[in-house]
Amino acid sequence: MTAKLIDGRQVSATVREEVSARVKKRLQDGKRAPGLAVVLVGEDPASQIYVRNKRRDCESVGFASFQYDLGADATQVQLESLIDDLNDNPEVDGILIQLPLPPHLDADPLLLRIHPDKDVDGFHPYNLGRLCQRKPELRPCTPAGIIRLLDSIGTNYKGAHALVVGASNIVGRPMALELLLKGATITVAHRFTQDLAGYVAQADILVAAAGKPGLIKGEWVKPGSTVIDVGMNRLDSGKLCGDVEFDAARERAAWITPVPGGVGPMTIATLLQNALEACERRDI
Ligand code: GUN
């Protein structure tokens, strides 16, 4: 079997069109455009690219973009004060602090300081708690984007065994909660897991989010399964590759995401959706 590709570029374009149409309708109704504040601290090259793309997409769907580029020497107090200002600013519906922050800054208290109604990343304990309780409000972008991809191919979650590889706060943990919410039976594998191959062999849905190139061998993949690769690893050759051995996995799976062009585009599309939702809820 050669797996069909799940086209994240196409699905994310549909999401962006939906958001754009809803923004247009708001403006026609005399309402304001959603406002998204994106904060970048320091000069991490990957973060600079992510932030540039977020701001570009934000403007392309008609949002107001609020941009804050702070030097690598920014202090915790400076960031706290910026977050307080953005929380109080009625034109800002969403606040995103690009991670990782430089090592002298402590991200957790800053993420906690963002008002949960403006937490478009879905990282605030309130929003994660709501997801745990099966009443999600603002949801972490990458896992919610992956659910949209899985829905787009008509995934049957109930009765399926889903394996999430990686237990990060940004992807792995909320991904497991999203899949549980859909009715799948969940396993989360992480650095201490023994016999990863054995778990992969039983996974009807595999989400690989470990950040380790080629960690998942193609021969482990369950025939007929769906493989979602969140990995974005840059090899010494400059080539981007995922956590899954793509060519070999493609020969066994029924569906697979490419890297790039799979999960990546869904993260920003979901961010836009979250910002619009945050705006519509506040609707002032
Ligand atoms: N760094 C890597 N992924 C993300 C994300 O989804 N949101 C933020 N804020 N930072 C990130």
Short mmCIF file of N, CA and C in Angstrom, two decimals, residues 120-251:
data_model
loop_
_atom_site.label_atom_id
_atom_site.label_comp_id
_atom_site.label_asym_id
_atom_site.label_seq_id
_atom_site.Cartn_x
_atom_site.Cartn_y
_atom_site.Cartn_z
N VAL A 120 -4.30 33.04 22.78
CA VAL A 120 -4.56 32.38 21.49
C VAL A 120 -3.66 31.16 21.25
N ASP A 121 -2.61 30.99 22.05
CA ASP A 121 -1.79 29.78 21.96
C ASP A 121 -2.45 28.62 22.71
N GLY A 122 -3.39 28.94 23.59
CA GLY A 122 -4.04 27.89 24.40
C GLY A 122 -3.12 27.28 25.44
N PHE A 123 -2.10 28.03 25.88
CA PHE A 123 -1.11 27.49 26.82
C PHE A 123 -1.45 27.78 28.27
N HIS A 124 -2.40 28.68 28.53
CA HIS A 124 -2.72 29.06 29.91
C HIS A 124 -3.37 27.86 30.62
N PRO A 125 -3.02 27.66 31.91
CA PRO A 125 -3.61 26.53 32.64
C PRO A 125 -5.13 26.53 32.61
N TYR A 126 -5.75 27.70 32.54
CA TYR A 126 -7.22 27.74 32.45
C TYR A 126 -7.67 27.02 31.16
N ASN A 127 -7.05 27.37 30.04
CA ASN A 127 -7.47 26.78 28.76
C ASN A 127 -7.12 25.30 28.68
N LEU A 128 -5.96 24.93 29.22
CA LEU A 128 -5.62 23.50 29.24
C LEU A 128 -6.58 22.74 30.15
N GLY A 129 -6.97 23.37 31.26
CA GLY A 129 -7.94 22.76 32.18
C GLY A 129 -9.29 22.56 31.52
N ARG A 130 -9.69 23.54 30.73
CA ARG A 130 -10.98 23.41 30.02
C ARG A 130 -10.93 22.24 29.03
N LEU A 131 -9.78 22.07 28.37
CA LEU A 131 -9.62 20.95 27.43
C LEU A 131 -9.68 19.62 28.20
N CYS A 132 -9.05 19.59 29.38
CA CYS A 132 -9.10 18.38 30.24
C CYS A 132 -10.54 18.06 30.63
N GLN A 133 -11.32 19.09 30.84
CA GLN A 133 -12.70 18.90 31.30
C GLN A 133 -13.69 18.63 30.17
N ARG A 134 -13.17 18.51 28.95
CA ARG A 134 -14.02 18.27 27.76
C ARG A 134 -14.87 19.47 27.39
N LYS A 135 -14.44 20.66 27.82
CA LYS A 135 -15.16 21.87 27.44
C LYS A 135 -14.15 22.89 26.92
N PRO A 136 -13.49 22.57 25.79
CA PRO A 136 -12.39 23.43 25.34
C PRO A 136 -12.85 24.83 24.97
N GLU A 137 -12.00 25.80 25.26
CA GLU A 137 -12.24 27.18 24.79
C GLU A 137 -11.14 27.48 23.77
N LEU A 138 -10.08 28.18 24.18
CA LEU A 138 -8.98 28.38 23.23
C LEU A 138 -8.03 27.19 23.35
N ARG A 139 -7.77 26.54 22.20
CA ARG A 139 -7.03 25.27 22.23
C ARG A 139 -5.64 25.43 21.64
N PRO A 140 -4.65 24.70 22.16
CA PRO A 140 -3.30 24.78 21.58
C PRO A 140 -3.35 24.52 20.06
N CYS A 141 -2.61 25.36 19.33
CA CYS A 141 -2.81 25.45 17.87
C CYS A 141 -2.40 24.20 17.10
N THR A 142 -1.23 23.65 17.41
CA THR A 142 -0.77 22.51 16.60
C THR A 142 -1.69 21.30 16.79
N PRO A 143 -2.01 20.91 18.04
CA PRO A 143 -2.92 19.76 18.19
C PRO A 143 -4.30 20.01 17.56
N ALA A 144 -4.85 21.21 17.73
CA ALA A 144 -6.17 21.49 17.14
C ALA A 144 -6.08 21.44 15.61
N GLY A 145 -4.97 21.91 15.06
CA GLY A 145 -4.76 21.85 13.61
C GLY A 145 -4.66 20.41 13.12
N ILE A 146 -4.04 19.56 13.92
CA ILE A 146 -3.92 18.15 13.55
C ILE A 146 -5.30 17.49 13.56
N ILE A 147 -6.13 17.84 14.54
CA ILE A 147 -7.49 17.28 14.54
C ILE A 147 -8.23 17.70 13.27
N ARG A 148 -8.02 18.93 12.85
CA ARG A 148 -8.68 19.39 11.62
C ARG A 148 -8.19 18.55 10.41
N LEU A 149 -6.89 18.25 10.40
CA LEU A 149 -6.35 17.40 9.31
C LEU A 149 -6.97 16.01 9.37
N LEU A 150 -7.04 15.45 10.59
CA LEU A 150 -7.60 14.09 10.74
C LEU A 150 -9.08 14.09 10.35
N ASP A 151 -9.81 15.14 10.73
CA ASP A 151 -11.23 15.24 10.34
C ASP A 151 -11.36 15.31 8.81
N SER A 152 -10.40 16.00 8.18
CA SER A 152 -10.51 16.23 6.72
C SER A 152 -10.42 14.92 5.94
N ILE A 153 -9.83 13.88 6.54
CA ILE A 153 -9.76 12.58 5.83
C ILE A 153 -10.79 11.60 6.39
N GLY A 154 -11.71 12.10 7.21
CA GLY A 154 -12.80 11.25 7.72
C GLY A 154 -12.35 10.23 8.74
N THR A 155 -11.40 10.60 9.59
CA THR A 155 -10.88 9.66 10.60
C THR A 155 -11.98 9.16 11.53
N ASN A 156 -11.97 7.88 11.78
CA ASN A 156 -12.88 7.28 12.75
C ASN A 156 -12.09 7.09 14.05
N TYR A 157 -12.33 7.94 15.03
CA TYR A 157 -11.52 7.93 16.26
C TYR A 157 -11.97 6.86 17.24
N LYS A 158 -13.27 6.62 17.28
CA LYS A 158 -13.80 5.75 18.32
C LYS A 158 -13.37 4.31 18.02
N GLY A 159 -12.74 3.68 18.98
CA GLY A 159 -12.22 2.33 18.76
C GLY A 159 -10.80 2.33 18.22
N ALA A 160 -10.29 3.51 17.80
CA ALA A 160 -8.92 3.55 17.27
C ALA A 160 -7.93 3.69 18.43
N HIS A 161 -6.76 3.12 18.23
CA HIS A 161 -5.67 3.30 19.19
C HIS A 161 -4.76 4.40 18.65
N ALA A 162 -4.66 5.50 19.41
CA ALA A 162 -3.81 6.61 18.96
C ALA A 162 -2.56 6.66 19.82
N LEU A 163 -1.41 6.75 19.18
CA LEU A 163 -0.14 6.87 19.89
C LEU A 163 0.44 8.25 19.63
N VAL A 164 0.72 8.99 20.71
CA VAL A 164 1.39 10.28 20.60
C VAL A 164 2.82 10.07 21.07
N VAL A 165 3.78 10.39 20.24
CA VAL A 165 5.18 10.22 20.63
C VAL A 165 5.75 11.61 20.95
N GLY A 166 6.06 11.83 22.21
CA GLY A 166 6.52 13.15 22.68
C GLY A 166 5.49 13.70 23.65
N ALA A 167 5.95 14.25 24.77
CA ALA A 167 5.02 14.69 25.82
C ALA A 167 5.23 16.16 26.16
N SER A 168 5.51 16.98 25.14
CA SER A 168 5.74 18.41 25.40
C SER A 168 4.45 19.11 25.78
N ASN A 169 4.59 20.28 26.44
CA ASN A 169 3.41 21.08 26.77
C ASN A 169 2.75 21.65 25.52
N ILE A 170 3.55 21.92 24.49
CA ILE A 170 3.01 22.59 23.29
C ILE A 170 2.27 21.61 22.39
N VAL A 171 2.78 20.40 22.24
CA VAL A 171 2.15 19.46 21.30
C VAL A 171 1.68 18.16 21.96
N GLY A 172 2.59 17.37 22.53
CA GLY A 172 2.25 16.00 22.92
C GLY A 172 1.10 15.90 23.92
N ARG A 173 1.21 16.66 25.02
CA ARG A 173 0.18 16.52 26.08
C ARG A 173 -1.19 16.99 25.60
N PRO A 174 -1.29 18.22 25.04
CA PRO A 174 -2.61 18.63 24.56
C PRO A 174 -3.12 17.76 23.40
N MET A 175 -2.19 17.20 22.60
CA MET A 175 -2.61 16.31 21.50
C MET A 175 -3.33 15.09 22.07
N ALA A 176 -2.76 14.53 23.15
CA ALA A 176 -3.39 13.35 23.77
C ALA A 176 -4.79 13.72 24.26
N LEU A 177 -4.94 14.91 24.83
CA LEU A 177 -6.27 15.33 25.33
C LEU A 177 -7.26 15.51 24.18
N GLU A 178 -6.79 16.07 23.07
CA GLU A 178 -7.67 16.26 21.90
C GLU A 178 -8.15 14.91 21.36
N LEU A 179 -7.23 13.95 21.28
CA LEU A 179 -7.59 12.64 20.75
C LEU A 179 -8.53 11.90 21.69
N LEU A 180 -8.30 12.09 22.99
CA LEU A 180 -9.18 11.49 23.99
C LEU A 180 -10.59 12.07 23.86
N LEU A 181 -10.65 13.38 23.66
CA LEU A 181 -11.93 14.07 23.50
C LEU A 181 -12.70 13.50 22.30
N LYS A 182 -11.97 13.07 21.28
CA LYS A 182 -12.59 12.50 20.08
C LYS A 182 -13.01 11.05 20.28
N GLY A 183 -12.59 10.44 21.39
CA GLY A 183 -13.02 9.06 21.64
C GLY A 183 -11.99 8.00 21.30
N ALA A 184 -10.75 8.43 21.00
CA ALA A 184 -9.71 7.43 20.72
C ALA A 184 -9.14 6.90 22.04
N THR A 185 -8.50 5.74 21.96
CA THR A 185 -7.78 5.18 23.11
C THR A 185 -6.33 5.62 22.96
N ILE A 186 -5.81 6.24 24.03
CA ILE A 186 -4.54 6.98 23.89
C ILE A 186 -3.36 6.30 24.57
N THR A 187 -2.23 6.32 23.91
CA THR A 187 -0.94 6.04 24.57
C THR A 187 -0.03 7.22 24.31
N VAL A 188 0.69 7.67 25.33
CA VAL A 188 1.71 8.72 25.13
C VAL A 188 3.07 8.09 25.38
N ALA A 189 3.92 8.13 24.37
CA ALA A 189 5.29 7.61 24.53
C ALA A 189 6.23 8.80 24.73
N HIS A 190 7.31 8.59 25.47
CA HIS A 190 8.26 9.67 25.73
C HIS A 190 9.64 9.07 25.93
N ARG A 191 10.57 9.89 26.40
CA ARG A 191 11.98 9.44 26.40
C ARG A 191 12.22 8.20 27.26
N PHE A 192 11.34 7.94 28.23
CA PHE A 192 11.55 6.78 29.10
C PHE A 192 10.78 5.54 28.63
N THR A 193 10.07 5.66 27.53
CA THR A 193 9.26 4.54 27.05
C THR A 193 10.15 3.40 26.54
N GLN A 194 9.83 2.19 26.96
CA GLN A 194 10.54 1.01 26.46
C GLN A 194 9.72 0.46 25.29
N ASP A 195 10.37 -0.11 24.32
CA ASP A 195 9.72 -0.77 23.21
C ASP A 195 8.80 0.17 22.41
N LEU A 196 9.36 1.29 22.00
CA LEU A 196 8.61 2.23 21.17
C LEU A 196 8.07 1.53 19.92
N ALA A 197 8.90 0.65 19.34
CA ALA A 197 8.50 -0.07 18.12
C ALA A 197 7.20 -0.83 18.34
N GLY A 198 7.07 -1.47 19.52
CA GLY A 198 5.88 -2.26 19.82
C GLY A 198 4.63 -1.39 19.89
N TYR A 199 4.76 -0.20 20.47
CA TYR A 199 3.60 0.72 20.53
C TYR A 199 3.22 1.23 19.14
N VAL A 200 4.26 1.57 18.35
CA VAL A 200 3.98 2.10 17.00
C VAL A 200 3.24 1.05 16.18
N ALA A 201 3.64 -0.22 16.35
CA ALA A 201 3.03 -1.30 15.56
C ALA A 201 1.54 -1.46 15.85
N GLN A 202 1.09 -0.94 17.01
CA GLN A 202 -0.33 -1.07 17.39
C GLN A 202 -1.13 0.19 17.13
N ALA A 203 -0.48 1.23 16.57
CA ALA A 203 -1.15 2.53 16.48
C ALA A 203 -1.94 2.69 15.17
N ASP A 204 -3.26 2.89 15.31
CA ASP A 204 -4.07 3.21 14.12
C ASP A 204 -3.84 4.66 13.71
N ILE A 205 -3.60 5.49 14.73
CA ILE A 205 -3.26 6.90 14.47
C ILE A 205 -1.94 7.15 15.19
N LEU A 206 -0.94 7.59 14.47
CA LEU A 206 0.36 7.87 15.07
C LEU A 206 0.66 9.35 14.91
N VAL A 207 0.90 10.04 16.03
CA VAL A 207 1.32 11.44 15.96
C VAL A 207 2.74 11.51 16.52
N ALA A 208 3.69 11.83 15.66
CA ALA A 208 5.10 11.85 16.06
C ALA A 208 5.52 13.29 16.32
N ALA A 209 5.83 13.58 17.58
CA ALA A 209 6.19 14.95 17.96
C ALA A 209 7.34 14.93 18.95
N ALA A 210 8.41 14.25 18.57
CA ALA A 210 9.55 14.10 19.47
C ALA A 210 10.68 15.06 19.11
N GLY A 211 10.67 15.56 17.86
CA GLY A 211 11.77 16.44 17.44
C GLY A 211 13.07 15.68 17.22
N LYS A 212 12.95 14.41 16.81
CA LYS A 212 14.16 13.60 16.55
C LYS A 212 14.06 13.01 15.15
N PRO A 213 14.92 13.46 14.24
CA PRO A 213 14.81 13.01 12.85
C PRO A 213 14.89 11.49 12.72
N GLY A 214 13.90 10.93 12.00
CA GLY A 214 13.94 9.50 11.70
C GLY A 214 13.77 8.60 12.90
N LEU A 215 13.27 9.11 14.04
CA LEU A 215 13.08 8.29 15.25
C LEU A 215 12.17 7.09 14.97
N ILE A 216 11.11 7.33 14.20
CA ILE A 216 10.13 6.26 13.94
C ILE A 216 10.51 5.56 12.64
N LYS A 217 10.85 4.29 12.75
CA LYS A 217 11.25 3.54 11.56
C LYS A 217 10.01 3.15 10.75
N GLY A 218 10.14 3.27 9.45
CA GLY A 218 9.00 2.96 8.58
C GLY A 218 8.47 1.55 8.79
N GLU A 219 9.38 0.61 9.06
CA GLU A 219 8.94 -0.81 9.18
C GLU A 219 8.11 -1.05 10.44
N TRP A 220 8.11 -0.09 11.41
CA TRP A 220 7.31 -0.26 12.63
C TRP A 220 5.84 0.08 12.39
N VAL A 221 5.59 0.89 11.35
CA VAL A 221 4.26 1.49 11.17
C VAL A 221 3.21 0.42 10.88
N LYS A 222 2.06 0.56 11.54
CA LYS A 222 0.98 -0.43 11.35
C LYS A 222 0.38 -0.29 9.95
N PRO A 223 0.25 -1.37 9.20
CA PRO A 223 -0.34 -1.26 7.86
C PRO A 223 -1.74 -0.65 7.93
N GLY A 224 -2.01 0.29 7.06
CA GLY A 224 -3.35 0.91 7.00
C GLY A 224 -3.56 2.04 7.98
N SER A 225 -2.53 2.42 8.72
CA SER A 225 -2.69 3.46 9.75
C SER A 225 -2.57 4.87 9.15
N THR A 226 -2.82 5.86 10.03
CA THR A 226 -2.65 7.27 9.65
C THR A 226 -1.46 7.82 10.42
N VAL A 227 -0.53 8.43 9.69
CA VAL A 227 0.71 8.91 10.30
C VAL A 227 0.79 10.43 10.19
N ILE A 228 0.86 11.08 11.35
CA ILE A 228 0.97 12.54 11.41
C ILE A 228 2.35 12.88 11.95
N ASP A 229 3.14 13.58 11.15
CA ASP A 229 4.52 13.87 11.54
C ASP A 229 4.67 15.35 11.86
N VAL A 230 4.87 15.64 13.15
CA VAL A 230 4.99 17.03 13.59
C VAL A 230 6.45 17.49 13.53
N GLY A 231 7.37 16.56 13.36
CA GLY A 231 8.81 16.88 13.38
C GLY A 231 9.17 17.89 12.29
N MET A 232 10.05 18.81 12.64
CA MET A 232 10.56 19.83 11.69
C MET A 232 12.04 19.93 11.95
N ASN A 233 12.76 18.92 11.49
CA ASN A 233 14.18 18.85 11.82
C ASN A 233 15.01 19.27 10.61
N ARG A 234 15.95 20.19 10.85
CA ARG A 234 16.81 20.65 9.76
C ARG A 234 18.09 19.80 9.78
N LEU A 235 18.33 19.03 8.71
CA LEU A 235 19.54 18.20 8.64
C LEU A 235 20.75 19.06 8.26
N ASP A 236 21.95 18.52 8.46
CA ASP A 236 23.16 19.28 8.11
C ASP A 236 23.14 19.69 6.64
N SER A 237 22.49 18.85 5.81
CA SER A 237 22.41 19.15 4.38
C SER A 237 21.49 20.34 4.10
N GLY A 238 20.77 20.80 5.12
CA GLY A 238 19.82 21.91 4.92
C GLY A 238 18.41 21.41 4.68
N LYS A 239 18.27 20.10 4.42
CA LYS A 239 16.95 19.52 4.12
C LYS A 239 16.11 19.43 5.40
N LEU A 240 14.81 19.71 5.27
CA LEU A 240 13.89 19.55 6.40
C LEU A 240 13.40 18.12 6.43
N CYS A 241 13.37 17.51 7.62
CA CYS A 241 12.77 16.19 7.67
C CYS A 241 12.02 15.98 8.97
N GLY A 242 11.10 15.03 8.96
CA GLY A 242 10.25 14.79 10.11
C GLY A 242 10.85 13.78 11.08
N ASP A 243 10.03 13.32 12.01
CA ASP A 243 10.45 12.31 12.99
C ASP A 243 10.26 10.89 12.45
N VAL A 244 9.55 10.79 11.33
CA VAL A 244 9.21 9.47 10.78
C VAL A 244 10.02 9.25 9.49
N GLU A 245 10.49 8.02 9.29
CA GLU A 245 11.16 7.69 8.01
C GLU A 245 10.07 7.66 6.93
N PHE A 246 10.00 8.76 6.19
CA PHE A 246 8.84 8.98 5.34
C PHE A 246 8.66 7.90 4.26
N ASP A 247 9.70 7.63 3.48
CA ASP A 247 9.53 6.75 2.31
C ASP A 247 9.06 5.36 2.72
N ALA A 248 9.68 4.82 3.78
CA ALA A 248 9.31 3.47 4.22
C ALA A 248 7.94 3.47 4.88
N ALA A 249 7.63 4.52 5.66
CA ALA A 249 6.32 4.59 6.33
C ALA A 249 5.22 4.71 5.28
N ARG A 250 5.50 5.41 4.21
CA ARG A 250 4.48 5.63 3.17
C ARG A 250 4.05 4.31 2.53
N GLU A 251 4.95 3.35 2.52
CA GLU A 251 4.62 2.05 1.91
C GLU A 251 3.69 1.22 2.78
#
